Each structure stands twice: as C-alpha cells, then as structure tokens.
Coordinates of C-alpha atoms and ligand atoms in Angstrom, one line a residue:
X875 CA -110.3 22.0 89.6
X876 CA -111.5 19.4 91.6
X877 CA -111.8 20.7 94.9
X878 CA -112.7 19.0 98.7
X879 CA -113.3 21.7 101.1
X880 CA -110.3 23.9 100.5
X881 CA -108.0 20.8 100.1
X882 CA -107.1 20.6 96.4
X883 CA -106.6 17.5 94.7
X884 CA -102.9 18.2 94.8
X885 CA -103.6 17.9 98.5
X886 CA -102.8 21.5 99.5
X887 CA -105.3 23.4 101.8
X888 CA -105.1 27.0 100.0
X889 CA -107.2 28.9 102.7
X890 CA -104.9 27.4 105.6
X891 CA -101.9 28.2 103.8
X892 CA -103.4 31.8 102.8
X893 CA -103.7 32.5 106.0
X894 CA -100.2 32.0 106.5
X895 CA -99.5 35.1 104.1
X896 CA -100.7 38.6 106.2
X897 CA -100.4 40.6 103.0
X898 CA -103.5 38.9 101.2
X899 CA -105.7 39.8 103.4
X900 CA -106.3 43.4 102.4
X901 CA -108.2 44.9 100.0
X902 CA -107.4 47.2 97.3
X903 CA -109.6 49.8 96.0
X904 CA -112.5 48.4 97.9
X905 CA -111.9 44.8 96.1
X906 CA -109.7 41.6 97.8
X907 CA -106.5 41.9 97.0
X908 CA -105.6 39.2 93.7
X909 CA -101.7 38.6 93.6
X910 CA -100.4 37.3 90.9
X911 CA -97.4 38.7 90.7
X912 CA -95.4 36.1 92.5
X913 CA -92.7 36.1 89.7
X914 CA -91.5 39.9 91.0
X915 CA -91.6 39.0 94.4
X916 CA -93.6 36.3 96.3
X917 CA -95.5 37.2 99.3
X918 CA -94.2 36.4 102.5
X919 CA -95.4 34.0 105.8
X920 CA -95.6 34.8 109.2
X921 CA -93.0 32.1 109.7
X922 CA -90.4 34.7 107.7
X923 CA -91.8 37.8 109.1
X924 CA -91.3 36.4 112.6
X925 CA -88.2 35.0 111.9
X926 CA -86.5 38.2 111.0
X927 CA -88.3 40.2 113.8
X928 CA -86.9 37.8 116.1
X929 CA -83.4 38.3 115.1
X930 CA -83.7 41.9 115.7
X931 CA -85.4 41.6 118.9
X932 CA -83.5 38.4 120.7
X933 CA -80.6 37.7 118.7
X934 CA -78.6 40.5 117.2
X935 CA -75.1 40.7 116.6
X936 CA -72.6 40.8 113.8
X937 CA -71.5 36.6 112.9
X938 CA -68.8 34.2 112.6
X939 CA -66.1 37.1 114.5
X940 CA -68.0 37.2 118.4
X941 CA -67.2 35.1 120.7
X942 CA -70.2 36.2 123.1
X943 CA -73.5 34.4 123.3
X944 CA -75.4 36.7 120.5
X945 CA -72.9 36.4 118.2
X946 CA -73.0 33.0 118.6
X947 CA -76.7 32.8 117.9
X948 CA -77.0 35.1 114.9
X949 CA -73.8 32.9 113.2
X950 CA -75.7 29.7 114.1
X951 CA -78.7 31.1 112.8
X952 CA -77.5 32.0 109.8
X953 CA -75.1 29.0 109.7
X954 CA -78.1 26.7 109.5
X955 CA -79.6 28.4 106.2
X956 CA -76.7 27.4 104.4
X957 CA -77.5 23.7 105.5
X958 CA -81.2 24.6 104.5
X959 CA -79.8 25.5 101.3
X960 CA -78.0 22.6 100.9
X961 CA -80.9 20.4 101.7
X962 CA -83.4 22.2 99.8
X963 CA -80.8 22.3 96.6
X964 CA -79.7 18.4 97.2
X965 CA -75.9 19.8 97.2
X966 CA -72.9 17.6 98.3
X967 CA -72.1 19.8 100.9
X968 CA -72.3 23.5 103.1
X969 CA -69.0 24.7 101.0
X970 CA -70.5 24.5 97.9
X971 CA -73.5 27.2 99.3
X972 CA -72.8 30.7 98.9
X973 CA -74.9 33.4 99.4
X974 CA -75.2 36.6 97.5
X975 CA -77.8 39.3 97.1
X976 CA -79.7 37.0 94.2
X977 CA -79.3 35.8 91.2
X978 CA -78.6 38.8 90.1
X979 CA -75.5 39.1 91.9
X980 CA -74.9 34.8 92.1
X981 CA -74.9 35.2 87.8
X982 CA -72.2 38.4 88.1
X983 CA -70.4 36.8 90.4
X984 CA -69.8 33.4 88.1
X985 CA -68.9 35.9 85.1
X986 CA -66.3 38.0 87.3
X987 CA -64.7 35.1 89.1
X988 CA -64.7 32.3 86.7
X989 CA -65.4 34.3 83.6
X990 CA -62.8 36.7 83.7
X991 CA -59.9 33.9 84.7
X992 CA -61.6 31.7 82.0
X993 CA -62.9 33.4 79.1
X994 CA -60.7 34.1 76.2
X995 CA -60.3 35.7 72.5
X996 CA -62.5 33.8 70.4
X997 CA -64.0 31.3 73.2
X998 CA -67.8 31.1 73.1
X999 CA -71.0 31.4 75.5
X1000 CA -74.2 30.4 74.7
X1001 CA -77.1 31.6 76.4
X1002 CA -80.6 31.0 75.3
X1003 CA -83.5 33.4 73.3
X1004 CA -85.7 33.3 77.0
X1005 CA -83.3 34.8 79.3
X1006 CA -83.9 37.3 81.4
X1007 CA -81.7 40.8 81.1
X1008 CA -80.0 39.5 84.4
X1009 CA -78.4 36.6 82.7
X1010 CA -77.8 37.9 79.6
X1011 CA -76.1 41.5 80.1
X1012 CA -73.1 40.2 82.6
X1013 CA -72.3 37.6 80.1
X1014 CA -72.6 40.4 77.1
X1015 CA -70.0 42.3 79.2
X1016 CA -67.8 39.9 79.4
X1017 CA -67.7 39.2 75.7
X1018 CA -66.6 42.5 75.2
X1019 CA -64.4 42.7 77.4
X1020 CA -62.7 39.6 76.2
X1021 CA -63.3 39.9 72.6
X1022 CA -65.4 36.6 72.9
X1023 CA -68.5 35.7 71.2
X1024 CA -72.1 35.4 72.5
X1025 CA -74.2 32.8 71.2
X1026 CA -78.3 32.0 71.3
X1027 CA -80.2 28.8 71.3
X1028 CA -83.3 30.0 69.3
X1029 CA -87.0 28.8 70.5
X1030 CA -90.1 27.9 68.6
X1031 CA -93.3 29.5 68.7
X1032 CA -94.3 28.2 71.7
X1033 CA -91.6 29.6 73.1
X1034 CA -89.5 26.0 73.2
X1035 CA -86.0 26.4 73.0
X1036 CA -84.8 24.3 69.9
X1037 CA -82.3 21.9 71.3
X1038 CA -81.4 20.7 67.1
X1039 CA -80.3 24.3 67.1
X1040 CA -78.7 24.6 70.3
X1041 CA -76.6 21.2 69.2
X1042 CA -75.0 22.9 66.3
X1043 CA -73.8 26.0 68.4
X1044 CA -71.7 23.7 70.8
X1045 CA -68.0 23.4 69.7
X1046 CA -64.8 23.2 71.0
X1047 CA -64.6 26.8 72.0
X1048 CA -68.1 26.8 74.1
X1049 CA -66.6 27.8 77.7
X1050 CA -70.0 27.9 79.2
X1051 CA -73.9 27.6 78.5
X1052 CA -76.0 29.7 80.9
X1053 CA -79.8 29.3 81.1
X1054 CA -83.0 29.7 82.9
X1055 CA -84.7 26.5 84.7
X1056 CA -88.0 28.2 84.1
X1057 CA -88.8 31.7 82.0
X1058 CA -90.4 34.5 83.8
X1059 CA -91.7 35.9 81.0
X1060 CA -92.8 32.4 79.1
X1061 CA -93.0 30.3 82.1
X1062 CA -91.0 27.5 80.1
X1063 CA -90.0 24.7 81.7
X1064 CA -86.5 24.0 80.1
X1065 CA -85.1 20.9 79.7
X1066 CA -82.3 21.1 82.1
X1067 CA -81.0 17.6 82.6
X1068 CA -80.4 17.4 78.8
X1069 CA -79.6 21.1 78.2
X1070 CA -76.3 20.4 81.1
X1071 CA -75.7 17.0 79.3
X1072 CA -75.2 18.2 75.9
X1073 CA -72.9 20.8 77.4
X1074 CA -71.1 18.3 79.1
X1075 CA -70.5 16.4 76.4
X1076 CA -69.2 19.4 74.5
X1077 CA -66.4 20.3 77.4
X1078 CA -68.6 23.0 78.4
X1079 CA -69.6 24.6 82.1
X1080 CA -73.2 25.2 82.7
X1081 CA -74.8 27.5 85.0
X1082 CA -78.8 27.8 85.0
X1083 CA -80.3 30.6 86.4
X1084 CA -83.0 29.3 88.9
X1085 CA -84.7 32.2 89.8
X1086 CA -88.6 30.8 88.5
X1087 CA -87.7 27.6 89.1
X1088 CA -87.2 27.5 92.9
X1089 CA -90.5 29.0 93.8
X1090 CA -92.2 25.7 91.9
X1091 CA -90.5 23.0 91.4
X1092 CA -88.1 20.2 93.6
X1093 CA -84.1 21.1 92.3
X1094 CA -81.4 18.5 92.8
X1095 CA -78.4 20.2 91.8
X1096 CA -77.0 16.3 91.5
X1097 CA -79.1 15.4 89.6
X1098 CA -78.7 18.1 87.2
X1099 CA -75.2 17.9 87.3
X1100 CA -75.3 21.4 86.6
X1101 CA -71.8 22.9 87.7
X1102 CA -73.7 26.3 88.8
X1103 CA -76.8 27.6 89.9
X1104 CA -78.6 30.3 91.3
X1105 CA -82.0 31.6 93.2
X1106 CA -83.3 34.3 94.5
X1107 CA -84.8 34.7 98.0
X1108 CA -88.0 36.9 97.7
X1109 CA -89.0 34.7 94.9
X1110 CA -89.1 32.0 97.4
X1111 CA -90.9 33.5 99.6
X1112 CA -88.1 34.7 101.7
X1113 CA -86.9 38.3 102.2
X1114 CA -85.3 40.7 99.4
X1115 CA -81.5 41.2 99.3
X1116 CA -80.0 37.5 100.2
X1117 CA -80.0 34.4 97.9
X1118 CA -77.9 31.5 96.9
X1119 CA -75.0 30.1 94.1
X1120 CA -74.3 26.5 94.3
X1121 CA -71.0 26.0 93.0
X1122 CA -69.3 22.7 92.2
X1123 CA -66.6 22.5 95.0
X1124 CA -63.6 21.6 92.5
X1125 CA -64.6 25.3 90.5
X1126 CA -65.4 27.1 93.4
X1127 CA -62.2 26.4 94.9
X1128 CA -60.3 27.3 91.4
X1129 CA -61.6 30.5 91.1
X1130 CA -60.4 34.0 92.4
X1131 CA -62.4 35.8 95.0
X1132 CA -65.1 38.5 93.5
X1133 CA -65.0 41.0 96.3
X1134 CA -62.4 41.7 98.8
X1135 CA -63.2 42.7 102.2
X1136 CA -63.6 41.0 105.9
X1137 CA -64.9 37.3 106.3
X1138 CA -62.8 36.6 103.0
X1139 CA -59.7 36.1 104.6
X1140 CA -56.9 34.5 106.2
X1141 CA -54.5 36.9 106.5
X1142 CA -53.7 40.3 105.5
X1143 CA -50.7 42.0 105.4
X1144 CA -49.8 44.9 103.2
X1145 CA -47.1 42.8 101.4
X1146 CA -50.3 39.5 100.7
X1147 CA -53.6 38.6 101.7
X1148 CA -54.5 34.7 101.8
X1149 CA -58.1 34.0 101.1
X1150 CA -60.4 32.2 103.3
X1151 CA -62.0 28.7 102.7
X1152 CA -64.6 28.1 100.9
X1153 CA -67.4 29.4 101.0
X1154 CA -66.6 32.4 103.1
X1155 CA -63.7 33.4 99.8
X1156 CA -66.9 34.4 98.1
X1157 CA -68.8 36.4 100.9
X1158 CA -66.6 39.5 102.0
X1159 CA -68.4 42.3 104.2
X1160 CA -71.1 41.7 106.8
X1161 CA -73.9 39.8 104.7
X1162 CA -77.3 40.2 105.0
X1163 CA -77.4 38.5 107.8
X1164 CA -81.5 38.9 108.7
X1165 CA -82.2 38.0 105.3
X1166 CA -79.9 34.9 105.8
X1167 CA -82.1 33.8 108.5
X1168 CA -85.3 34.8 106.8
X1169 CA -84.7 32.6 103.9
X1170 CA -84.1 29.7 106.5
X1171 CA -87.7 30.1 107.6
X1172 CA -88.8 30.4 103.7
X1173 CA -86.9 27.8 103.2
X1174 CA -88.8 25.3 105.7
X1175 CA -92.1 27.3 105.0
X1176 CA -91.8 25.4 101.4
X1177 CA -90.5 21.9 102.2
X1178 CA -93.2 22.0 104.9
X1179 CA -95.6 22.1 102.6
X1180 CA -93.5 19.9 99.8
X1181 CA -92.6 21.0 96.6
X1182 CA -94.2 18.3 94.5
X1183 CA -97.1 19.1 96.0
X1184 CA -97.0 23.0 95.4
X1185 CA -96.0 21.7 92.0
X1186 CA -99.1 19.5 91.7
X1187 CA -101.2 22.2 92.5
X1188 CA -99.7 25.2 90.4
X1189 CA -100.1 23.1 87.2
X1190 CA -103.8 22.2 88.2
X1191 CA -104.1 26.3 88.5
X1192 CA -102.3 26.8 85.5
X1193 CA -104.3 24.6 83.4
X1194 CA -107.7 26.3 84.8
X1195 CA -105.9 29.6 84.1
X1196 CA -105.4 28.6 80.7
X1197 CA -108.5 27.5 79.8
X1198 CA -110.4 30.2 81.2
X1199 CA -108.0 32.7 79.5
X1200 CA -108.2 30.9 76.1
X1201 CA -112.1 32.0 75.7
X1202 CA -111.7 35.5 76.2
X1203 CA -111.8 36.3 72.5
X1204 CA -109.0 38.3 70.8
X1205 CA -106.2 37.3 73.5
X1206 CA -103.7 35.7 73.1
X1207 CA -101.3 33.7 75.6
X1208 CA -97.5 34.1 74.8
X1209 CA -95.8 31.0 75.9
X1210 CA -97.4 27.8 75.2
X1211 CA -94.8 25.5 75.8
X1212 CA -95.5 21.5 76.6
X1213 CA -93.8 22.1 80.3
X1214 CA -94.9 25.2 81.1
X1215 CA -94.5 26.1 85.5
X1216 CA -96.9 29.3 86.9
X1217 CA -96.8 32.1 84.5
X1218 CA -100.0 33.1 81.9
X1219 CA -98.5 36.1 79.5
X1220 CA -100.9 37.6 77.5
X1221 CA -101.7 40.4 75.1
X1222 CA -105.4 41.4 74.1
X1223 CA -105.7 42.8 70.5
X1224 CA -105.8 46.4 70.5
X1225 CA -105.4 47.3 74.2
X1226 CA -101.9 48.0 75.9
X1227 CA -100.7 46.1 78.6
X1228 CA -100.4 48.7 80.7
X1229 CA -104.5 49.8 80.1
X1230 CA -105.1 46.3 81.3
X1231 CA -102.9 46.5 84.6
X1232 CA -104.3 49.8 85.3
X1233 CA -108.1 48.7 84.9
X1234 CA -107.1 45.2 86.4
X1235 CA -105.7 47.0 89.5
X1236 CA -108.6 49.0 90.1
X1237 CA -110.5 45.6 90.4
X1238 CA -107.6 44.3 93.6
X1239 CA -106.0 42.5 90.6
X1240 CA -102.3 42.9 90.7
X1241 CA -100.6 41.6 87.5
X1242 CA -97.5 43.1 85.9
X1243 CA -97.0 44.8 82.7
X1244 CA -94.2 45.2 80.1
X1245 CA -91.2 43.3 79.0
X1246 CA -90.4 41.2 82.5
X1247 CA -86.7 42.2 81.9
X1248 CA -86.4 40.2 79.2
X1249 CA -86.7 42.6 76.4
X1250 CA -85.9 39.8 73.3
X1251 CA -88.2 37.5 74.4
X1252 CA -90.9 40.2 73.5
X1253 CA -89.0 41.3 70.4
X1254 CA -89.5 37.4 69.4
X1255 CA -92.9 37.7 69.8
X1256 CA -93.2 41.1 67.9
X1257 CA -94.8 42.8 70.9
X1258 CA -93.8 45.4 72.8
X1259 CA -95.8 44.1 75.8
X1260 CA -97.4 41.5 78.0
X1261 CA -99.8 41.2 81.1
X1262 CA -98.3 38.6 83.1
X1263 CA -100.4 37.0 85.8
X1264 CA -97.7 34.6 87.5
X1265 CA -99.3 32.1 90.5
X1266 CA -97.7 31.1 93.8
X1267 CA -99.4 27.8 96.1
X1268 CA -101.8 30.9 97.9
X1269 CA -103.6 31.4 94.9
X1270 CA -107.1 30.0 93.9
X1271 CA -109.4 28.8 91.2
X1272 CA -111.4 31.7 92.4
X1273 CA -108.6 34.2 92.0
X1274 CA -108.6 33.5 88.4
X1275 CA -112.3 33.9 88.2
X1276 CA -112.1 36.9 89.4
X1277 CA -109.3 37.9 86.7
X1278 CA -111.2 36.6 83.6
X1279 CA -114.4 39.0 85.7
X1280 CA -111.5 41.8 85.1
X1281 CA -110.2 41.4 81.6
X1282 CA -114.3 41.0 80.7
X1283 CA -114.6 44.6 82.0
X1284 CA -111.1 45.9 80.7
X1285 CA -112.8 44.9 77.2
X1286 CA -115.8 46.9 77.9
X1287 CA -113.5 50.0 78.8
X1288 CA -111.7 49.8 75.6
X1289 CA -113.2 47.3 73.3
Ligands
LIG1305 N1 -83.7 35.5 86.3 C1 -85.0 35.4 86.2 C2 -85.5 34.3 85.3 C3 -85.8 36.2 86.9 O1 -87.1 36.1 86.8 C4 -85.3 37.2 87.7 C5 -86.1 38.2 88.5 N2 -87.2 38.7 87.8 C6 -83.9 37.3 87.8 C7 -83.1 36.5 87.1 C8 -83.2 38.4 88.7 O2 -83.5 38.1 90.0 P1 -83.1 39.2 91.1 O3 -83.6 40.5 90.6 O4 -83.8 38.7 92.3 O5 -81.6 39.2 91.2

C-alpha cells in the first residue's frame, strides 16, 4: 500500500481516524486489539458515544407527543436522522425513511406488509444463492404461508451470481426479487443497478438488503431505482437496535401498517382506527429513540470522512489482504468475485475454523468463525466453515500483517 505518513493514497489518515474509535485502543491477551470483525458490528466513534450520552444527560424525553422544550429537542433530534438518512441514501424525500430495528426487522417488515397483501398462490420470489438467513427465512415464511414458490439465482465459483440464470427465473408471476448489495459471507459486490433493472423489466418489485453495503460504499436509492432497501445501524458504525427501510412513497403508502400501537395513528375508536401518515404508519411504540440520534452522528461520522474515499481505501486493504493471504500455503479464500467490498473468508486445509479464531484471539486478533448466517452459501462451497476477517476505514496494512503473523503460528499449532 502506498502509504504518506499515515495518509493513505485513498487519502484517509487511519491513525487520526483510529483515534476516533475508543475501543481499539486496548489490548487483548497482552496483544493490540485487531478488529476485523466489522461485518458483526462496526466499532463505534466518540462522535456516537457522545451523542447518545448527551441525549440522556441534556435532552431526554419521549418524541413527536410533548409539547415542552425536551420533548421538543429529543423529536428534533431524532427528526433530523431521518433527513440524514435521506441524504446519506439520496431518497426523494423524509416520508420515504422509516426506521426499524435493522434489516432484520426493515426485510420482515416488507414481507408482512407488502408480502402478505401481495403475495399469492402460485406467485414467485426470487432471492439469490448469497443471502443471508435474515433475507431468506421471512421470505421462506411467506411462501408457505401463501402456497407461493421460492426461487434462487445460482452463483459461480467465485461466488458471482449468474445473471443468464437469474434471467430465465423472471416470469410473469415474479412478485418480487430480494438481494444483498454486498455478501457478508463472500463480500460480493452484486450488480445492483442491473439486478433491479431486469426485475423491472419483468413487472417485478425489488428490495436489496443493504446491510454490507452501507458500511463501504456511496448508495443512491435513485439511482438504483430499487423500490426497497434496507441497513443496519451498528454496521455503520452507529448503535445496535435502530436502522432504516427506504420505501418508494407510492408502495409505502399502499401497504397496511405492520405493527399497531401509538405514533401510528390518527384516530382510534373502538368502532375504527385511521392510520397515520407516512412514515409514522410504519413506526408504532416509542422507537429507539437514542439509537435514532446515534445513527445521526454515525451517519455524519461517515460522510465526514466520504464514502468514496473509505471505499478507495478498503479496496487498497483488501487487495493487500488478498495477496498476503494468497501465500499462506494450503488456504484458501472463499469468494473471489471481480467486485469484491471488505470481507476475506477463508478456510485452511485441515484446521477448523473455530481452532483458528481461538488461536487468532489469543494473538488480539478478533475474526469470526462459522457460517455468517448464511448457512447455503457454505453448503455451496462444501464447507462447514469459514474465518472471516471483514475490514472497516480503522484498519491497517499493519493489522493484516499481524494476521498473516497469526495464521503462521495457528499452522505451527496444528500443522
Ligand atoms: N443481511 C446481511 C447481509 C447481514 O450481514 C446482516 C447482519 N449480519 C443482516 C442482514 C442482518 O442484520 P441485523 O442483524 O442487523 O438485522
């Protein structure tokens, strides 16, 4: 990596930023810590931490129902994440920004609502071959429940998805094709644009699950034309428990509510109940309101920096992880696609994933271990197991180093 000071040529200074991030300073069985598993959860700046702790200490109240000054703040502070949302998702407008728990909850909430007034005997989904458990079982669900049929666009050995394939599954029954931007398991780089167009042209809704994607990459849900999609805070460096479905505004406003409760109304009487606008008909209860506000400050924590430039920078990590990797004799990297984002998957002939965490963690390494929720993505591969070392803008050249260091001596313990 070509390197000037700590300014990469992606033009990203790594030590400034790391010092941003409390948590990686710390060391871990004697060692520094190594985190490289950003895909689980990212680590998270001062600029979050303070942001929650000062909505506890100055601002508290419950939102959108006070009318004295700390309500006020709180609904203004969380108000202005959904325009941070907006921004940071190019969206038309605030009404198309819902917030949920996740993705998690942003994917269950497209198959209850729109699914279950939409999908019918004999109608078809497609999914694809890389998707995690979270977007495949709700769909699954609702097959059975509605006696329709669940379809898979295959991938190669790279772990591509094969879009010849995925052409001849689109017919006039496909009601909707739900995919991941980026794999956590694979770190593929789907071709989104094309994925929604050939949708499109088929008379079928897309929603893509953005859960890797966010964390890496610029999203313009215009641009994409993709009719849903969905991200999860603490993978953007933003708190756990609050994240964000984009909905087109002409769906969104079509569909039933998914939970029933306060915020989501009009009016109740015992006789009828008339919803609430959009996007509060999708957000009954009291939300999450400090992890609303936490993702605001995530949120500008990332534009600050610019996403084409953590971009630039992860794939110069990447490549130097994927080098260095490559000569370790008898591994071998599971997802090699051409557009690959921050994930390096790996098994090592003859030692279990898990042996390699452990040792790994005894050297301050954290990486994780096991199927990443996406159990037929490592039936494809015929293993039962990865190591997954997944990369966020804080890591270094030198952190990888010092994983290629580990897996030398995880070879020596059971090599
Ligand atoms: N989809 C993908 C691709 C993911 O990586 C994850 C999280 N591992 C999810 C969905 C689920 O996200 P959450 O658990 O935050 O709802």
């Amino acid at each position: 990596m070509t390197m000037a000071g700590s300014v990469t040529a992606a033009g990203i200074d790594v030590e400034k930023i790391r010092e941003d991030f409390p948590v990686l300073k710390q060391t871990i069985h004697g060692k520094p810590l190594v985190y490289f598993d950003s895909a689980a959860t990212a680590q998270k700046p001062f600029a979050v931490i303070d942001a929650i702790r000062k909505f506890h200490e100055v601002d508290c109240a419950n939102i959108h129902r006070g009318v004295h000054e700390l309500s006020q703040r709180s609904t203004a502070a969380y108000e202005e994440t959904r325009s941070k949302a907006r921004r940071f998702l190019n969206a038309r407008n605030n009404s198309e920004i819902i917030f949920v728990r996740g993705t998690t909850e942003g994917i269950n909430l497209v198959v209850s609502s729109w699914g279950r007034r939409n999908v019918r005997e004999g109608d078809e989904i497609i999914i694809s071959a890389m998707e995690h458990h979270s977007n495949i079982v709700p769909w699954q669900m609702l097959c059975e429940e509605r006696s329709a049929k669940l379809r898979v666009i295959p991938m190669n050995d790279r772990g591509e998805l094969i879009l010849e394939e995925y052409e001849k599954l689109l017919n006039p029954r496909t009601r909707m094709v739900a995919f991941g931007h980026v794999s956590n398991a694979l770190g593929t780089i789907n071709p989104a644009r094309q994925i929604i167009q050939m949708a499109h042209r088929a008379g079928a809704l897309t929603l893509v699950d953005g859960a890797q994607a966010a964390p890496h990459m610029n999203i313009d849900v215009q641009a994409l034309d993709s009719d849903f999609y969905t991200f999860s805070g603490h993978k953007v460096f933003g708190p756990t428990g609050i994240g964000v479905l984009h909905g087109k505004m002409r769906l969104l406003n079509a569909m039933p509510p998914y939970q029933g409760g306060g915020d989501m109304i009009r009016t109740v009487t015992f006789e009828k109940t008339t919803y609430n606008d959009l996007p509060y008909k999708f957000e009954a209860g009291t939300p999450n309101i400090a992890g609303g506000i936490g993702l605001g400050a995530a949120l500008d924590y990332m534009t600050g920096i610019g996403l084409d430039k953590i971009a630039a920078y992860e794939h110069e990590l990447l490549l130097y992880g994927t080098e260095a990797l490559s000569k370790i004799p008898g591994l071998r990297l599971i997802g090699t696609a051409r557009e690959k984002a921050a994930v390096l998957s790996f098994v090592i002939d003859g030692i279990h994933p898990h042996d390699i965490g452990t040792v790994l963690d005894r050297q301050g390494i954290a990486v994780r271990t096991g199927h990443h929720c996406a159990q037929p993505v490592m039936d494809w591969f015929h293993v039962p197991a990865t190591t997954r070392a997944s990369l966020a803008f804080y890591n270094t050249a030198a952190e990888i180093d010092a994983l290629v260091a580990g897996l030398h001596k995880v070879k020596e313990v059971f090599g």
